[in-house]
Amino acid sequence: MVAAACAPLPPAPSGMPAVPVAASIDVVARDWHTDVCLRSEDADAEVRRLASGFDDVRYLCFGFGDRSYVVRRKHDVVTMLLALVPGRGVVLLSALRAPPAAAFGAGNVVSLAVSQAGLEGLRAYLRNAVQRDGENGPVHLGDGPYEGGAYLPATAAYSLLYTCNTWTADALRHAGLPLAPVAVFADDIMMQVRRIAAEQAGAGLTPRRLPDGQ
């Protein structure tokens, strides 16, 4: 895997939803990896079904990785080199009972406002990101690295040109957020989403979320 690095980025276009804010999503930095999260109330039935088996879930976080490296936890040199060529991908689902800021640290989480169209775009992206079984249910590859996590087979292939952070950038674009074309490293993603969040705040837009506990 490649360590997170900060690359120069072109100015981001407007990050303001074109129509009134419908929901909040969170972008999480985990060292060189990024996730995108939404409240379970904002997920549709198909997206919530991905977290079947987890009780009292309030937030769903999704990330992407190389299946051999992540699921099998093979971190030898050969596996790391194979991760640089196209191979099977995996979606890491984190089903949270607490807000992402409480789970990952407030400094590692950025909240963004999205429109209804953006929310529906993100839902569609997540629905299509996971392979299904014959009954259209999610296929579980195993438990995640900590409680409340699960590995799901991804429809996308992992490679040097399509990494966990490229996948997150695609998810955010489907949510109607204007990420620049260069989005390879975690720092690339977080630099852009912080800029978008600042622009939204300057326009008086705040991420819409229910009070915690509801």
mmCIF file of C-alpha atoms in Angstrom:
data_model
loop_
_atom_site.group_PDB
_atom_site.id
_atom_site.type_symbol
_atom_site.label_atom_id
_atom_site.label_comp_id
_atom_site.label_asym_id
_atom_site.label_seq_id
_atom_site.Cartn_x
_atom_site.Cartn_y
_atom_site.Cartn_z
ATOM 1 C CA MET A 1 0.000 0.000 0.000
ATOM 2 C CA VAL A 2 1.050 3.570 -0.588
ATOM 3 C CA ALA A 3 1.450 5.980 2.301
ATOM 4 C CA ALA A 4 -0.781 9.052 2.293
ATOM 5 C CA ALA A 5 0.817 12.045 0.623
ATOM 6 C CA CYS A 6 -0.286 15.571 -0.150
ATOM 7 C CA ALA A 7 -0.388 16.441 -3.856
ATOM 8 C CA PRO A 8 -1.085 19.873 -5.386
ATOM 9 C CA LEU A 9 -4.684 20.103 -6.534
ATOM 10 C CA PRO A 10 -6.513 22.428 -8.921
ATOM 11 C CA PRO A 11 -9.141 24.685 -7.367
ATOM 12 C CA ALA A 12 -12.325 22.771 -6.602
ATOM 13 C CA PRO A 13 -15.561 23.964 -8.189
ATOM 14 C CA SER A 14 -18.489 24.955 -6.015
ATOM 15 C CA GLY A 15 -19.313 22.472 -3.251
ATOM 16 C CA MET A 16 -22.761 23.907 -2.553
ATOM 17 C CA PRO A 17 -25.813 21.750 -3.230
ATOM 18 C CA ALA A 18 -27.858 23.180 -6.103
ATOM 19 C CA VAL A 19 -31.082 22.643 -4.128
ATOM 20 C CA PRO A 20 -31.872 22.653 -0.382
ATOM 21 C CA VAL A 21 -29.835 20.408 1.869
ATOM 22 C CA ALA A 22 -31.442 16.990 2.389
ATOM 23 C CA ALA A 23 -28.866 15.126 4.476
ATOM 24 C CA SER A 24 -25.378 15.006 5.914
ATOM 25 C CA ILE A 25 -22.661 12.574 4.986
ATOM 26 C CA ASP A 26 -19.275 12.121 6.650
ATOM 27 C CA VAL A 27 -15.868 11.493 5.119
ATOM 28 C CA VAL A 28 -13.432 9.655 7.390
ATOM 29 C CA ALA A 29 -9.647 9.489 7.172
ATOM 30 C CA ARG A 30 -7.997 6.336 8.532
ATOM 31 C CA ASP A 31 -4.295 6.890 7.870
ATOM 32 C CA TRP A 32 -3.909 6.207 4.107
ATOM 33 C CA HIS A 33 -7.519 5.019 3.767
ATOM 34 C CA THR A 34 -10.835 6.920 3.534
ATOM 35 C CA ASP A 35 -14.477 5.971 4.148
ATOM 36 C CA VAL A 36 -17.799 7.608 3.391
ATOM 37 C CA CYS A 37 -20.601 7.393 5.988
ATOM 38 C CA LEU A 38 -24.302 8.158 6.139
ATOM 39 C CA ARG A 39 -26.976 7.841 8.768
ATOM 40 C CA SER A 40 -29.077 4.703 8.623
ATOM 41 C CA GLU A 41 -32.147 6.961 8.360
ATOM 42 C CA ASP A 42 -30.711 8.385 5.145
ATOM 43 C CA ALA A 43 -29.927 4.989 3.618
ATOM 44 C CA ASP A 44 -32.610 3.278 1.561
ATOM 45 C CA ALA A 45 -33.764 -0.282 2.240
ATOM 46 C CA GLU A 46 -31.207 -1.830 -0.125
ATOM 47 C CA VAL A 47 -28.281 -0.015 1.467
ATOM 48 C CA ARG A 48 -29.510 -0.827 4.989
ATOM 49 C CA ARG A 49 -29.761 -4.464 3.925
ATOM 50 C CA LEU A 50 -25.985 -4.495 3.518
ATOM 51 C CA ALA A 51 -25.790 -4.174 7.304
ATOM 52 C CA SER A 52 -28.218 -7.019 8.024
ATOM 53 C CA GLY A 53 -27.214 -8.839 11.199
ATOM 54 C CA PHE A 54 -26.081 -5.706 13.019
ATOM 55 C CA ASP A 55 -28.517 -4.354 15.623
ATOM 56 C CA ASP A 56 -29.198 -0.738 16.614
ATOM 57 C CA VAL A 57 -27.090 0.623 13.764
ATOM 58 C CA ARG A 58 -27.195 4.416 13.414
ATOM 59 C CA TYR A 59 -24.423 5.045 10.883
ATOM 60 C CA LEU A 60 -23.141 3.038 7.927
ATOM 61 C CA CYS A 61 -19.572 3.618 6.738
ATOM 62 C CA PHE A 62 -18.163 2.176 3.521
ATOM 63 C CA GLY A 63 -14.609 1.820 2.262
ATOM 64 C CA PHE A 64 -12.820 -0.114 -0.457
ATOM 65 C CA GLY A 65 -9.677 -2.207 -0.691
ATOM 66 C CA ASP A 66 -7.795 -5.095 -2.257
ATOM 67 C CA ARG A 67 -9.424 -8.386 -1.278
ATOM 68 C CA SER A 68 -6.250 -10.418 -0.787
ATOM 69 C CA TYR A 69 -4.554 -7.706 1.225
ATOM 70 C CA VAL A 70 -7.541 -6.772 3.404
ATOM 71 C CA VAL A 71 -9.659 -9.894 3.870
ATOM 72 C CA ARG A 72 -6.947 -12.525 3.943
ATOM 73 C CA ARG A 73 -4.692 -10.114 5.801
ATOM 74 C CA LYS A 74 -1.731 -11.256 3.754
ATOM 75 C CA HIS A 75 0.752 -8.406 3.954
ATOM 76 C CA ASP A 76 3.772 -10.086 2.422
ATOM 77 C CA VAL A 77 5.740 -8.459 -0.394
ATOM 78 C CA VAL A 78 4.095 -10.578 -3.108
ATOM 79 C CA THR A 79 0.577 -9.625 -1.981
ATOM 80 C CA MET A 80 1.507 -5.949 -1.798
ATOM 81 C CA LEU A 81 2.921 -6.055 -5.330
ATOM 82 C CA LEU A 82 -0.134 -7.903 -6.643
ATOM 83 C CA ALA A 83 -2.317 -5.148 -5.178
ATOM 84 C CA LEU A 84 -0.801 -2.797 -7.747
ATOM 85 C CA VAL A 85 -2.371 -4.712 -10.658
ATOM 86 C CA PRO A 86 -6.114 -5.156 -11.198
ATOM 87 C CA GLY A 87 -7.568 -7.695 -8.799
ATOM 88 C CA ARG A 88 -10.704 -8.437 -6.859
ATOM 89 C CA GLY A 89 -11.905 -5.616 -4.639
ATOM 90 C CA VAL A 90 -13.677 -5.654 -1.300
ATOM 91 C CA VAL A 91 -16.031 -3.235 0.446
ATOM 92 C CA LEU A 92 -15.487 -2.781 4.175
ATOM 93 C CA LEU A 93 -18.751 -2.012 5.955
ATOM 94 C CA SER A 94 -18.551 -0.431 9.408
ATOM 95 C CA ALA A 95 -21.913 -0.446 11.207
ATOM 96 C CA LEU A 96 -21.753 2.156 13.976
ATOM 97 C CA ARG A 97 -23.974 2.882 16.958
ATOM 98 C CA ALA A 98 -22.147 6.165 17.637
ATOM 99 C CA PRO A 99 -21.414 9.064 15.255
ATOM 100 C CA PRO A 100 -18.272 8.666 13.114
ATOM 101 C CA ALA A 101 -16.580 11.507 15.004
ATOM 102 C CA ALA A 102 -16.926 9.517 18.228
ATOM 103 C CA ALA A 103 -15.685 6.314 16.588
ATOM 104 C CA PHE A 104 -12.739 7.723 14.628
ATOM 105 C CA GLY A 105 -11.955 11.054 16.290
ATOM 106 C CA ALA A 106 -13.429 14.425 15.341
ATOM 107 C CA GLY A 107 -10.214 15.515 13.660
ATOM 108 C CA ASN A 108 -10.489 12.642 11.196
ATOM 109 C CA VAL A 109 -14.071 13.321 10.109
ATOM 110 C CA VAL A 110 -15.518 15.984 7.795
ATOM 111 C CA SER A 111 -19.297 16.459 7.477
ATOM 112 C CA LEU A 112 -20.779 17.637 4.182
ATOM 113 C CA ALA A 113 -24.245 18.755 3.134
ATOM 114 C CA VAL A 114 -25.860 17.006 0.164
ATOM 115 C CA SER A 115 -29.032 17.571 -1.807
ATOM 116 C CA GLN A 116 -31.775 14.993 -2.259
ATOM 117 C CA ALA A 117 -30.419 14.192 -5.712
ATOM 118 C CA GLY A 118 -26.939 13.797 -4.241
ATOM 119 C CA LEU A 119 -28.229 11.504 -1.520
ATOM 120 C CA GLU A 120 -30.009 9.352 -4.077
ATOM 121 C CA GLY A 121 -26.843 9.268 -6.199
ATOM 122 C CA LEU A 122 -24.805 8.034 -3.235
ATOM 123 C CA ARG A 123 -27.404 5.390 -2.408
ATOM 124 C CA ALA A 124 -27.277 4.098 -5.984
ATOM 125 C CA TYR A 125 -23.477 4.029 -5.907
ATOM 126 C CA LEU A 126 -23.448 1.991 -2.689
ATOM 127 C CA ARG A 127 -26.151 -0.383 -3.925
ATOM 128 C CA ASN A 128 -24.135 -1.083 -7.057
ATOM 129 C CA ALA A 129 -20.800 -1.346 -5.228
ATOM 130 C CA VAL A 130 -21.509 -4.763 -3.647
ATOM 131 C CA GLN A 131 -21.992 -8.126 -5.332
ATOM 132 C CA ARG A 132 -25.258 -9.917 -4.472
ATOM 133 C CA ASP A 133 -26.316 -13.521 -4.092
ATOM 134 C CA GLY A 134 -29.080 -15.280 -6.031
ATOM 135 C CA GLU A 135 -31.723 -13.676 -3.806
ATOM 136 C CA ASN A 136 -30.222 -10.198 -4.280
ATOM 137 C CA GLY A 137 -28.814 -10.229 -0.757
ATOM 138 C CA PRO A 138 -25.295 -9.126 0.156
ATOM 139 C CA VAL A 139 -22.554 -11.764 0.182
ATOM 140 C CA HIS A 140 -20.456 -11.664 3.368
ATOM 141 C CA LEU A 141 -16.787 -12.586 3.064
ATOM 142 C CA GLY A 142 -16.161 -12.410 6.803
ATOM 143 C CA ASP A 143 -16.020 -10.146 9.811
ATOM 144 C CA GLY A 144 -14.183 -6.857 9.622
ATOM 145 C CA PRO A 145 -11.093 -6.072 11.691
ATOM 146 C CA TYR A 146 -13.175 -4.860 14.642
ATOM 147 C CA GLU A 147 -16.658 -5.246 16.097
ATOM 148 C CA GLY A 148 -19.396 -3.987 13.811
ATOM 149 C CA GLY A 149 -17.447 -4.558 10.612
ATOM 150 C CA ALA A 150 -17.968 -6.878 7.655
ATOM 151 C CA TYR A 151 -16.239 -7.527 4.358
ATOM 152 C CA LEU A 152 -18.441 -7.590 1.245
ATOM 153 C CA PRO A 153 -17.317 -8.497 -2.296
ATOM 154 C CA ALA A 154 -16.981 -5.391 -4.444
ATOM 155 C CA THR A 155 -18.117 -5.050 -8.035
ATOM 156 C CA ALA A 156 -15.073 -2.880 -8.771
ATOM 157 C CA ALA A 157 -11.549 -4.198 -9.214
ATOM 158 C CA TYR A 158 -8.696 -2.821 -7.107
ATOM 159 C CA SER A 159 -5.487 -1.596 -8.752
ATOM 160 C CA LEU A 160 -2.831 1.087 -8.543
ATOM 161 C CA LEU A 161 -5.095 3.263 -10.673
ATOM 162 C CA TYR A 162 -8.255 2.512 -8.688
ATOM 163 C CA THR A 163 -7.563 2.517 -4.962
ATOM 164 C CA CYS A 164 -9.598 2.944 -1.791
ATOM 165 C CA ASN A 165 -9.374 6.704 -2.173
ATOM 166 C CA THR A 166 -10.326 6.690 -5.862
ATOM 167 C CA TRP A 167 -13.407 4.690 -4.845
ATOM 168 C CA THR A 168 -14.275 7.227 -2.124
ATOM 169 C CA ALA A 169 -13.873 10.093 -4.588
ATOM 170 C CA ASP A 170 -16.288 8.358 -6.968
ATOM 171 C CA ALA A 171 -18.790 7.928 -4.129
ATOM 172 C CA LEU A 172 -18.598 11.644 -3.321
ATOM 173 C CA ARG A 173 -19.018 12.616 -6.964
ATOM 174 C CA HIS A 174 -22.154 10.468 -7.101
ATOM 175 C CA ALA A 175 -23.313 12.440 -4.052
ATOM 176 C CA GLY A 176 -23.056 15.601 -6.135
ATOM 177 C CA LEU A 177 -19.838 16.861 -4.540
ATOM 178 C CA PRO A 178 -17.256 18.349 -6.906
ATOM 179 C CA LEU A 179 -13.974 16.559 -6.328
ATOM 180 C CA ALA A 180 -11.120 17.404 -8.661
ATOM 181 C CA PRO A 181 -9.839 14.709 -11.047
ATOM 182 C CA VAL A 182 -6.737 14.033 -8.917
ATOM 183 C CA ALA A 183 -7.835 11.999 -5.900
ATOM 184 C CA VAL A 184 -5.323 9.222 -5.301
ATOM 185 C CA PHE A 185 -4.218 9.611 -1.694
ATOM 186 C CA ALA A 186 -6.146 10.111 1.543
ATOM 187 C CA ASP A 187 -4.707 13.608 1.896
ATOM 188 C CA ASP A 188 -6.027 14.453 -1.582
ATOM 189 C CA ILE A 189 -9.534 13.492 -0.500
ATOM 190 C CA MET A 190 -9.431 15.221 2.879
ATOM 191 C CA MET A 191 -7.944 18.436 1.494
ATOM 192 C CA GLN A 192 -10.773 18.691 -1.000
ATOM 193 C CA VAL A 193 -13.605 17.794 1.378
ATOM 194 C CA ARG A 194 -12.357 20.276 3.987
ATOM 195 C CA ARG A 195 -12.346 22.959 1.307
ATOM 196 C CA ILE A 196 -15.875 22.019 0.252
ATOM 197 C CA ALA A 197 -17.048 22.007 3.895
ATOM 198 C CA ALA A 198 -15.573 25.494 4.409
ATOM 199 C CA GLU A 199 -17.297 26.753 1.273
ATOM 200 C CA GLN A 200 -20.609 25.292 2.396
ATOM 201 C CA ALA A 201 -20.222 26.866 5.843
ATOM 202 C CA GLY A 202 -19.405 30.223 4.265
ATOM 203 C CA ALA A 203 -22.649 30.006 2.304
ATOM 204 C CA GLY A 204 -24.598 29.300 5.472
ATOM 205 C CA LEU A 205 -25.211 25.658 4.637
ATOM 206 C CA THR A 206 -24.909 23.200 7.481
ATOM 207 C CA PRO A 207 -25.093 19.412 7.204
ATOM 208 C CA ARG A 208 -28.594 18.296 8.106
ATOM 209 C CA ARG A 209 -28.806 15.544 10.702
ATOM 210 C CA LEU A 210 -31.211 14.400 13.366
ATOM 211 C CA PRO A 211 -30.228 14.991 17.002
ATOM 212 C CA ASP A 212 -28.109 12.147 18.340
ATOM 213 C CA GLY A 213 -30.273 9.595 20.069
ATOM 214 C CA GLN A 214 -33.188 9.925 17.646
#
